[in-house]
Amino acid sequence: MALEGGTAPSGGIISGRNEADRFVMGLLRAFADAVLVGAGTVRAEGARALWTPEYVFPVAADSFRALRQTLERDGAPRLVIVSARGELDPSYRALQAGALVLTTANAVARLRARLPSGSEVRAVSDADQIDVKEILDLLGAEGYRRILTEGGPRLFGQLVASDRVDELFLTVSPVLAGQTGDRSFGLIHGVDFGRAPKQGRLVSVRRHGSHLFLRYRWEAAA
Ligand SMILES: NC(=O)c1ccc[n+]([C@@H]2O[C@H](COP(=O)([O-])OP(=O)(O)OC[C@H]3O[C@@H](n4cnc5c(N)ncnc54)[C@H](OP(=O)(O)O)[C@@H]3O)[C@@H](O)[C@H]2O)c1
Protein backbone atom coordinates (compact mmCIF):
# COMPACT_ATOMS: atom_id res chain seq x y z
CA MET A 1 0.00 0.00 0.00
CA ALA A 2 1.21 3.49 -0.78
CA LEU A 3 0.32 6.33 1.53
CA GLU A 4 0.76 10.02 0.99
CA GLY A 5 2.70 11.19 3.99
CA GLY A 6 3.82 14.79 3.76
CA THR A 7 7.58 14.91 3.52
CA ALA A 8 8.23 11.41 4.90
CA PRO A 9 8.73 8.46 2.52
CA SER A 10 5.40 6.67 2.47
CA GLY A 11 6.80 3.14 2.15
CA GLY A 12 8.80 3.84 5.31
CA ILE A 13 5.72 4.91 7.23
CA ILE A 14 3.96 1.66 6.46
CA SER A 15 6.91 -0.70 6.88
CA GLY A 16 8.24 1.07 9.97
CA ARG A 17 11.67 0.99 8.26
CA ASN A 18 11.54 -2.77 8.84
CA GLU A 19 14.99 -4.33 8.45
CA ALA A 20 13.87 -7.38 6.47
CA ASP A 21 11.81 -5.20 4.14
CA ARG A 22 14.76 -2.95 3.45
CA PHE A 23 16.96 -6.03 2.85
CA VAL A 24 14.49 -7.39 0.28
CA MET A 25 14.39 -4.00 -1.45
CA GLY A 26 18.19 -3.93 -1.54
CA LEU A 27 18.32 -7.46 -2.92
CA LEU A 28 15.81 -6.67 -5.67
CA ARG A 29 17.83 -3.61 -6.62
CA ALA A 30 21.02 -5.67 -6.62
CA PHE A 31 19.52 -8.02 -9.21
CA ALA A 32 18.26 -5.21 -11.45
CA ASP A 33 19.85 -3.70 -14.56
CA ALA A 34 17.60 -0.66 -14.16
CA VAL A 35 15.27 0.75 -11.51
CA LEU A 36 12.28 2.48 -13.10
CA VAL A 37 10.31 5.10 -11.15
CA GLY A 38 7.81 7.84 -11.85
CA ALA A 39 8.65 11.46 -11.12
CA GLY A 40 6.00 11.49 -8.36
CA THR A 41 7.99 8.91 -6.43
CA VAL A 42 11.21 10.86 -6.87
CA ARG A 43 9.54 14.03 -5.61
CA ALA A 44 7.99 12.16 -2.65
CA GLU A 45 11.22 10.45 -1.60
CA GLY A 46 13.01 13.77 -1.44
CA ALA A 47 16.41 15.28 -2.09
CA ARG A 48 18.61 12.69 -0.38
CA ALA A 49 17.14 9.48 -1.81
CA LEU A 50 19.05 7.09 -4.05
CA TRP A 51 17.74 3.93 -5.71
CA THR A 52 20.79 1.79 -5.04
CA PRO A 53 20.92 -1.47 -3.07
CA GLU A 54 23.22 -0.04 -0.40
CA TYR A 55 21.16 3.12 0.10
CA VAL A 56 18.17 1.17 1.32
CA PHE A 57 20.16 -1.44 3.30
CA PRO A 58 23.70 -0.16 3.95
CA VAL A 59 24.73 -3.05 6.21
CA ALA A 60 24.80 -5.43 3.23
CA ALA A 61 26.62 -3.06 0.86
CA ASP A 62 29.61 -5.40 0.41
CA SER A 63 27.39 -8.42 -0.17
CA PHE A 64 25.27 -6.55 -2.73
CA ARG A 65 28.46 -5.47 -4.54
CA ALA A 66 29.78 -9.06 -4.55
CA LEU A 67 26.42 -10.32 -5.82
CA ARG A 68 26.44 -7.82 -8.69
CA GLN A 69 29.96 -8.89 -9.62
CA THR A 70 28.84 -12.53 -9.69
CA LEU A 71 25.91 -11.51 -11.88
CA GLU A 72 28.34 -9.56 -14.10
CA ARG A 73 26.47 -6.32 -13.47
CA ASP A 74 28.87 -3.43 -13.07
CA GLY A 75 28.20 -0.52 -10.74
CA ALA A 76 24.74 0.44 -9.57
CA PRO A 77 21.52 -0.32 -11.44
CA ARG A 78 20.62 2.52 -13.82
CA LEU A 79 17.97 4.82 -12.34
CA VAL A 80 15.33 5.59 -14.97
CA ILE A 81 12.84 8.37 -14.16
CA VAL A 82 9.69 8.99 -16.19
CA SER A 83 8.28 12.52 -16.27
CA ALA A 84 5.82 14.16 -18.65
CA ARG A 85 6.03 17.70 -17.25
CA GLY A 86 9.72 17.60 -16.43
CA GLU A 87 9.21 18.84 -12.88
CA LEU A 88 12.42 17.50 -11.38
CA ASP A 89 14.71 19.31 -8.97
CA PRO A 90 18.29 19.26 -10.33
CA SER A 91 19.72 19.42 -6.82
CA TYR A 92 18.34 16.00 -5.95
CA ARG A 93 21.11 13.53 -5.18
CA ALA A 94 19.70 10.87 -7.52
CA LEU A 95 19.96 13.31 -10.43
CA GLN A 96 23.40 14.48 -9.39
CA ALA A 97 24.50 10.83 -9.25
CA GLY A 98 23.28 10.36 -12.83
CA ALA A 99 19.90 9.13 -14.00
CA LEU A 100 18.25 8.48 -17.32
CA VAL A 101 15.21 10.74 -17.56
CA LEU A 102 12.56 9.83 -20.14
CA THR A 103 10.23 12.65 -20.98
CA THR A 104 8.08 14.30 -23.65
CA ALA A 105 9.07 16.55 -26.54
CA ASN A 106 7.51 19.47 -24.66
CA ALA A 107 9.74 19.11 -21.60
CA VAL A 108 13.00 17.81 -23.03
CA ALA A 109 14.75 21.14 -23.73
CA ARG A 110 13.93 22.61 -20.33
CA LEU A 111 15.07 19.46 -18.53
CA ARG A 112 18.31 19.24 -20.51
CA ALA A 113 19.10 22.83 -19.60
CA ARG A 114 18.43 22.26 -15.89
CA LEU A 115 19.66 18.80 -15.02
CA PRO A 116 23.28 18.01 -14.13
CA SER A 117 25.46 16.72 -16.95
CA GLY A 118 25.69 13.28 -15.32
CA SER A 119 22.01 12.75 -16.04
CA GLU A 120 20.77 11.96 -19.52
CA VAL A 121 17.45 13.31 -20.78
CA ARG A 122 15.58 11.80 -23.71
CA ALA A 123 12.32 12.68 -25.41
CA VAL A 124 10.35 9.50 -25.90
CA SER A 125 6.99 10.94 -26.91
CA ASP A 126 5.44 13.82 -28.82
CA ALA A 127 2.26 13.41 -26.80
CA ASP A 128 1.49 14.56 -23.22
CA GLN A 129 2.15 11.09 -21.87
CA ILE A 130 4.65 8.36 -22.73
CA ASP A 131 3.38 4.93 -23.69
CA VAL A 132 5.00 2.58 -21.15
CA LYS A 133 5.53 -0.03 -23.88
CA GLU A 134 7.87 2.44 -25.57
CA ILE A 135 9.77 2.84 -22.31
CA LEU A 136 10.23 -0.91 -21.89
CA ASP A 137 11.14 -1.39 -25.55
CA LEU A 138 13.73 1.38 -25.32
CA LEU A 139 15.28 -0.09 -22.18
CA GLY A 140 15.27 -3.57 -23.70
CA ALA A 141 16.96 -2.31 -26.86
CA GLU A 142 19.69 -0.73 -24.74
CA GLY A 143 20.44 -4.00 -22.97
CA TYR A 144 18.54 -3.49 -19.73
CA ARG A 145 17.08 -6.97 -19.27
CA ARG A 146 15.92 -7.10 -15.65
CA ILE A 147 13.93 -4.00 -14.84
CA LEU A 148 12.71 -3.33 -11.33
CA THR A 149 9.98 -0.78 -10.89
CA GLU A 150 9.35 0.79 -7.52
CA GLY A 151 6.25 2.58 -8.79
CA GLY A 152 4.63 4.73 -7.82
CA PRO A 153 0.99 3.83 -8.21
CA ARG A 154 0.39 5.81 -11.42
CA LEU A 155 3.38 4.39 -13.29
CA PHE A 156 2.83 0.90 -11.88
CA GLY A 157 -0.82 0.96 -12.98
CA GLN A 158 0.18 1.65 -16.56
CA LEU A 159 2.81 -1.10 -16.48
CA VAL A 160 0.26 -3.62 -15.18
CA ALA A 161 -2.27 -2.46 -17.79
CA SER A 162 0.31 -3.08 -20.52
CA ASP A 163 0.73 -6.72 -19.36
CA ARG A 164 4.49 -6.26 -19.11
CA VAL A 165 4.81 -6.90 -15.35
CA ASP A 166 5.83 -10.48 -14.72
CA GLU A 167 6.44 -10.46 -10.96
CA LEU A 168 5.29 -8.52 -7.92
CA PHE A 169 7.11 -8.48 -4.58
CA LEU A 170 4.66 -7.30 -1.97
CA THR A 171 5.40 -6.72 1.70
CA VAL A 172 2.45 -6.91 4.07
CA SER A 173 3.15 -4.89 7.19
CA PRO A 174 1.08 -5.25 10.39
CA VAL A 175 0.19 -1.57 10.37
CA LEU A 176 -3.18 0.09 9.92
CA ALA A 177 -2.80 3.60 8.54
CA GLY A 178 -5.65 6.08 8.46
CA GLN A 179 -6.12 8.75 5.88
CA THR A 180 -8.58 11.54 5.25
CA GLY A 181 -9.54 13.08 1.95
CA ASP A 182 -8.82 11.37 -1.36
CA ARG A 183 -5.04 11.22 -1.16
CA SER A 184 -4.77 7.56 -0.16
CA PHE A 185 -3.28 5.52 -3.01
CA GLY A 186 -3.28 1.79 -3.37
CA LEU A 187 -0.69 -0.13 -5.34
CA ILE A 188 -2.33 1.12 -8.52
CA HIS A 189 -3.78 4.53 -9.25
CA GLY A 190 -5.21 6.05 -12.39
CA VAL A 191 -6.27 2.89 -14.24
CA ASP A 192 -9.30 0.70 -13.63
CA PHE A 193 -9.45 -2.89 -14.85
CA GLY A 194 -13.16 -3.12 -14.07
CA ARG A 195 -14.42 -6.66 -14.36
CA ALA A 196 -11.14 -7.91 -15.82
CA PRO A 197 -8.62 -7.63 -12.96
CA LYS A 198 -5.12 -8.92 -13.58
CA GLN A 199 -4.95 -12.36 -11.94
CA GLY A 200 -1.53 -13.31 -10.53
CA ARG A 201 -0.23 -16.52 -8.93
CA LEU A 202 1.42 -16.64 -5.51
CA VAL A 203 4.82 -18.32 -5.84
CA SER A 204 6.36 -17.77 -2.42
CA VAL A 205 5.60 -16.53 1.09
CA ARG A 206 8.20 -15.66 3.68
CA ARG A 207 7.69 -14.31 7.14
CA HIS A 208 9.94 -12.16 9.31
CA GLY A 209 8.34 -11.32 12.63
CA SER A 210 4.93 -9.88 11.79
CA HIS A 211 5.85 -8.92 8.23
CA LEU A 212 4.94 -11.10 5.25
CA PHE A 213 6.95 -11.12 2.04
CA LEU A 214 4.86 -12.23 -0.90
CA ARG A 215 6.01 -12.97 -4.43
CA TYR A 216 3.48 -13.20 -7.25
CA ARG A 217 3.85 -14.13 -10.89
CA TRP A 218 1.92 -13.22 -14.03
CA GLU A 219 2.42 -15.95 -16.65
CA ALA A 220 1.11 -13.88 -19.58
CA ALA A 221 3.91 -11.36 -19.15
CA ALA A 222 6.70 -13.85 -18.45
N1 LIG B 1 4.70 2.34 -0.58
C1 LIG B 1 5.52 2.27 -1.59
O1 LIG B 1 6.20 1.32 -1.69
C2 LIG B 1 5.58 3.42 -2.60
C3 LIG B 1 6.37 3.27 -3.74
C4 LIG B 1 6.40 4.32 -4.65
C5 LIG B 1 5.66 5.49 -4.43
N2 LIG B 1 4.92 5.59 -3.33
C6 LIG B 1 4.13 6.82 -3.06
O2 LIG B 1 3.27 7.12 -4.15
C7 LIG B 1 3.05 8.52 -4.16
C8 LIG B 1 3.27 9.07 -5.57
O3 LIG B 1 2.34 8.49 -6.40
P1 LIG B 1 2.33 8.71 -7.97
O4 LIG B 1 1.33 7.75 -8.52
O5 LIG B 1 2.20 10.14 -8.29
O6 LIG B 1 3.81 8.28 -8.35
P2 LIG B 1 4.53 7.97 -9.71
O7 LIG B 1 3.77 7.01 -10.54
O8 LIG B 1 5.91 7.63 -9.32
O9 LIG B 1 4.59 9.40 -10.41
C9 LIG B 1 3.62 9.91 -11.24
C10 LIG B 1 4.34 10.86 -12.14
O10 LIG B 1 5.28 10.14 -12.94
C11 LIG B 1 5.27 10.65 -14.26
N3 LIG B 1 4.68 9.64 -15.14
C12 LIG B 1 4.06 8.49 -14.78
N4 LIG B 1 3.68 7.81 -15.86
C13 LIG B 1 4.07 8.55 -16.92
C14 LIG B 1 3.98 8.37 -18.31
N5 LIG B 1 3.39 7.30 -18.86
N6 LIG B 1 4.49 9.32 -19.13
C15 LIG B 1 5.09 10.40 -18.61
N7 LIG B 1 5.21 10.64 -17.29
C16 LIG B 1 4.71 9.71 -16.46
C17 LIG B 1 4.47 11.92 -14.21
O11 LIG B 1 5.41 12.90 -13.79
P3 LIG B 1 5.29 14.48 -14.03
O12 LIG B 1 4.24 14.92 -13.06
O13 LIG B 1 6.65 15.01 -13.70
O14 LIG B 1 4.89 14.67 -15.44
C18 LIG B 1 3.46 11.60 -13.13
O15 LIG B 1 2.88 12.76 -12.53
C19 LIG B 1 4.02 9.14 -3.18
O16 LIG B 1 3.34 9.44 -1.99
C20 LIG B 1 5.02 8.02 -2.94
O17 LIG B 1 5.64 8.11 -1.69
C21 LIG B 1 4.85 4.58 -2.41
Tab-separated table of N, CA and C and ligand atoms in Angstrom, residues 1-4 10-11 38-41 43-44 82-87 129-130 150-155 158 185, ligand 1:
chain	number	residue	atom	x	y	z
A	1	MET	N	0.836	-1.202	0.000
A	1	MET	CA	0.000	0.000	0.000
A	1	MET	C	0.871	1.252	0.000
A	2	ALA	N	0.477	2.230	-0.774
A	2	ALA	CA	1.213	3.487	-0.784
A	2	ALA	C	0.382	4.545	-0.057
A	3	LEU	N	1.034	5.338	0.733
A	3	LEU	CA	0.318	6.333	1.529
A	3	LEU	C	0.990	7.675	1.367
A	4	GLU	N	0.194	8.669	1.049
A	4	GLU	CA	0.756	10.020	0.991
A	4	GLU	C	1.113	10.445	2.400
A	10	SER	N	6.594	7.370	2.053
A	10	SER	CA	5.396	6.668	2.469
A	10	SER	C	5.647	5.194	2.728
A	11	GLY	N	6.508	4.556	1.913
A	11	GLY	CA	6.804	3.142	2.150
A	11	GLY	C	7.371	2.943	3.549
A	38	GLY	N	8.468	6.642	-11.376
A	38	GLY	CA	7.805	7.842	-11.854
A	38	GLY	C	8.328	9.062	-11.112
A	39	ALA	N	8.161	10.220	-11.731
A	39	ALA	CA	8.652	11.457	-11.123
A	39	ALA	C	7.957	11.742	-9.790
A	40	GLY	N	6.713	11.282	-9.627
A	40	GLY	CA	6.002	11.490	-8.359
A	40	GLY	C	6.709	10.800	-7.204
A	41	THR	N	7.244	9.638	-7.463
A	41	THR	CA	7.986	8.909	-6.433
A	41	THR	C	9.286	9.623	-6.096
A	43	ARG	N	9.878	12.821	-6.380
A	43	ARG	CA	9.542	14.030	-5.608
A	43	ARG	C	9.168	13.660	-4.175
A	44	ALA	N	8.437	12.548	-3.995
A	44	ALA	CA	7.991	12.162	-2.650
A	44	ALA	C	9.148	11.675	-1.785
A	82	VAL	N	10.649	8.606	-15.150
A	82	VAL	CA	9.686	8.988	-16.186
A	82	VAL	C	8.964	10.255	-15.743
A	83	SER	N	8.971	11.264	-16.595
A	83	SER	CA	8.277	12.515	-16.266
A	83	SER	C	7.704	13.138	-17.529
A	84	ALA	N	6.421	13.483	-17.500
A	84	ALA	CA	5.823	14.156	-18.654
A	84	ALA	C	6.091	15.662	-18.589
A	85	ARG	N	5.912	16.237	-17.406
A	85	ARG	CA	6.028	17.696	-17.254
A	85	ARG	C	7.464	18.159	-17.056
A	86	GLY	N	8.321	17.240	-16.659
A	86	GLY	CA	9.720	17.602	-16.430
A	86	GLY	C	9.957	18.357	-15.139
A	87	GLU	N	9.067	18.141	-14.171
A	87	GLU	CA	9.207	18.836	-12.882
A	87	GLU	C	10.144	18.059	-11.968
A	129	GLN	N	1.854	12.252	-22.713
A	129	GLN	CA	2.149	11.090	-21.875
A	129	GLN	C	2.992	10.123	-22.690
A	130	ILE	N	3.856	9.349	-22.010
A	130	ILE	CA	4.654	8.359	-22.730
A	130	ILE	C	3.960	7.002	-22.617
A	150	GLU	N	9.786	0.498	-8.894
A	150	GLU	CA	9.346	0.790	-7.523
A	150	GLU	C	8.195	1.793	-7.572
A	151	GLY	N	7.460	1.773	-8.665
A	151	GLY	CA	6.254	2.576	-8.785
A	151	GLY	C	6.548	4.008	-9.193
A	152	GLY	N	5.732	4.907	-8.726
A	152	GLY	CA	4.630	4.734	-7.816
A	152	GLY	C	3.369	4.229	-8.483
A	153	PRO	N	2.258	4.424	-7.795
A	153	PRO	CA	0.994	3.831	-8.207
A	153	PRO	C	0.533	4.217	-9.617
A	154	ARG	N	0.829	5.433	-10.059
A	154	ARG	CA	0.392	5.815	-11.424
A	154	ARG	C	1.209	5.074	-12.476
A	155	LEU	N	2.529	5.088	-12.315
A	155	LEU	CA	3.376	4.392	-13.290
A	155	LEU	C	3.121	2.885	-13.222
A	158	GLN	N	0.028	1.719	-15.101
A	158	GLN	CA	0.184	1.651	-16.562
A	158	GLN	C	0.981	0.410	-16.972
A	185	PHE	N	-3.483	6.324	-1.811
A	185	PHE	CA	-3.282	5.524	-3.013
A	185	PHE	C	-3.149	4.062	-2.636
B	1	LIG	N1	4.697	2.342	-0.575
B	1	LIG	C1	5.524	2.274	-1.593
B	1	LIG	O1	6.199	1.315	-1.693
B	1	LIG	C2	5.581	3.415	-2.600
B	1	LIG	C3	6.372	3.272	-3.736
B	1	LIG	C4	6.404	4.324	-4.650
B	1	LIG	C5	5.663	5.493	-4.434
B	1	LIG	N2	4.917	5.589	-3.329
B	1	LIG	C6	4.131	6.821	-3.061
B	1	LIG	O2	3.275	7.120	-4.146
B	1	LIG	C7	3.053	8.523	-4.157
B	1	LIG	C8	3.273	9.070	-5.570
B	1	LIG	O3	2.335	8.486	-6.401
B	1	LIG	P1	2.327	8.707	-7.970
B	1	LIG	O4	1.335	7.751	-8.518
B	1	LIG	O5	2.201	10.144	-8.292
B	1	LIG	O6	3.811	8.276	-8.346
B	1	LIG	P2	4.529	7.972	-9.713
B	1	LIG	O7	3.772	7.006	-10.544
B	1	LIG	O8	5.913	7.626	-9.324
B	1	LIG	O9	4.594	9.401	-10.406
B	1	LIG	C9	3.619	9.905	-11.242
B	1	LIG	C10	4.342	10.863	-12.144
B	1	LIG	O10	5.284	10.142	-12.944
B	1	LIG	C11	5.274	10.647	-14.262
B	1	LIG	N3	4.682	9.640	-15.136
B	1	LIG	C12	4.059	8.491	-14.777
B	1	LIG	N4	3.684	7.813	-15.864
B	1	LIG	C13	4.073	8.555	-16.922
B	1	LIG	C14	3.977	8.365	-18.313
B	1	LIG	N5	3.387	7.296	-18.865
B	1	LIG	N6	4.488	9.319	-19.132
B	1	LIG	C15	5.089	10.400	-18.608
B	1	LIG	N7	5.209	10.644	-17.290
B	1	LIG	C16	4.709	9.714	-16.458
B	1	LIG	C17	4.467	11.923	-14.209
B	1	LIG	O11	5.411	12.903	-13.792
B	1	LIG	P3	5.292	14.480	-14.031
B	1	LIG	O12	4.238	14.917	-13.058
B	1	LIG	O13	6.646	15.013	-13.697
B	1	LIG	O14	4.894	14.668	-15.442
B	1	LIG	C18	3.460	11.599	-13.132
B	1	LIG	O15	2.882	12.764	-12.531
B	1	LIG	C19	4.016	9.137	-3.177
B	1	LIG	O16	3.335	9.435	-1.987
B	1	LIG	C20	5.024	8.023	-2.940
B	1	LIG	O17	5.640	8.108	-1.691
B	1	LIG	C21	4.852	4.576	-2.411
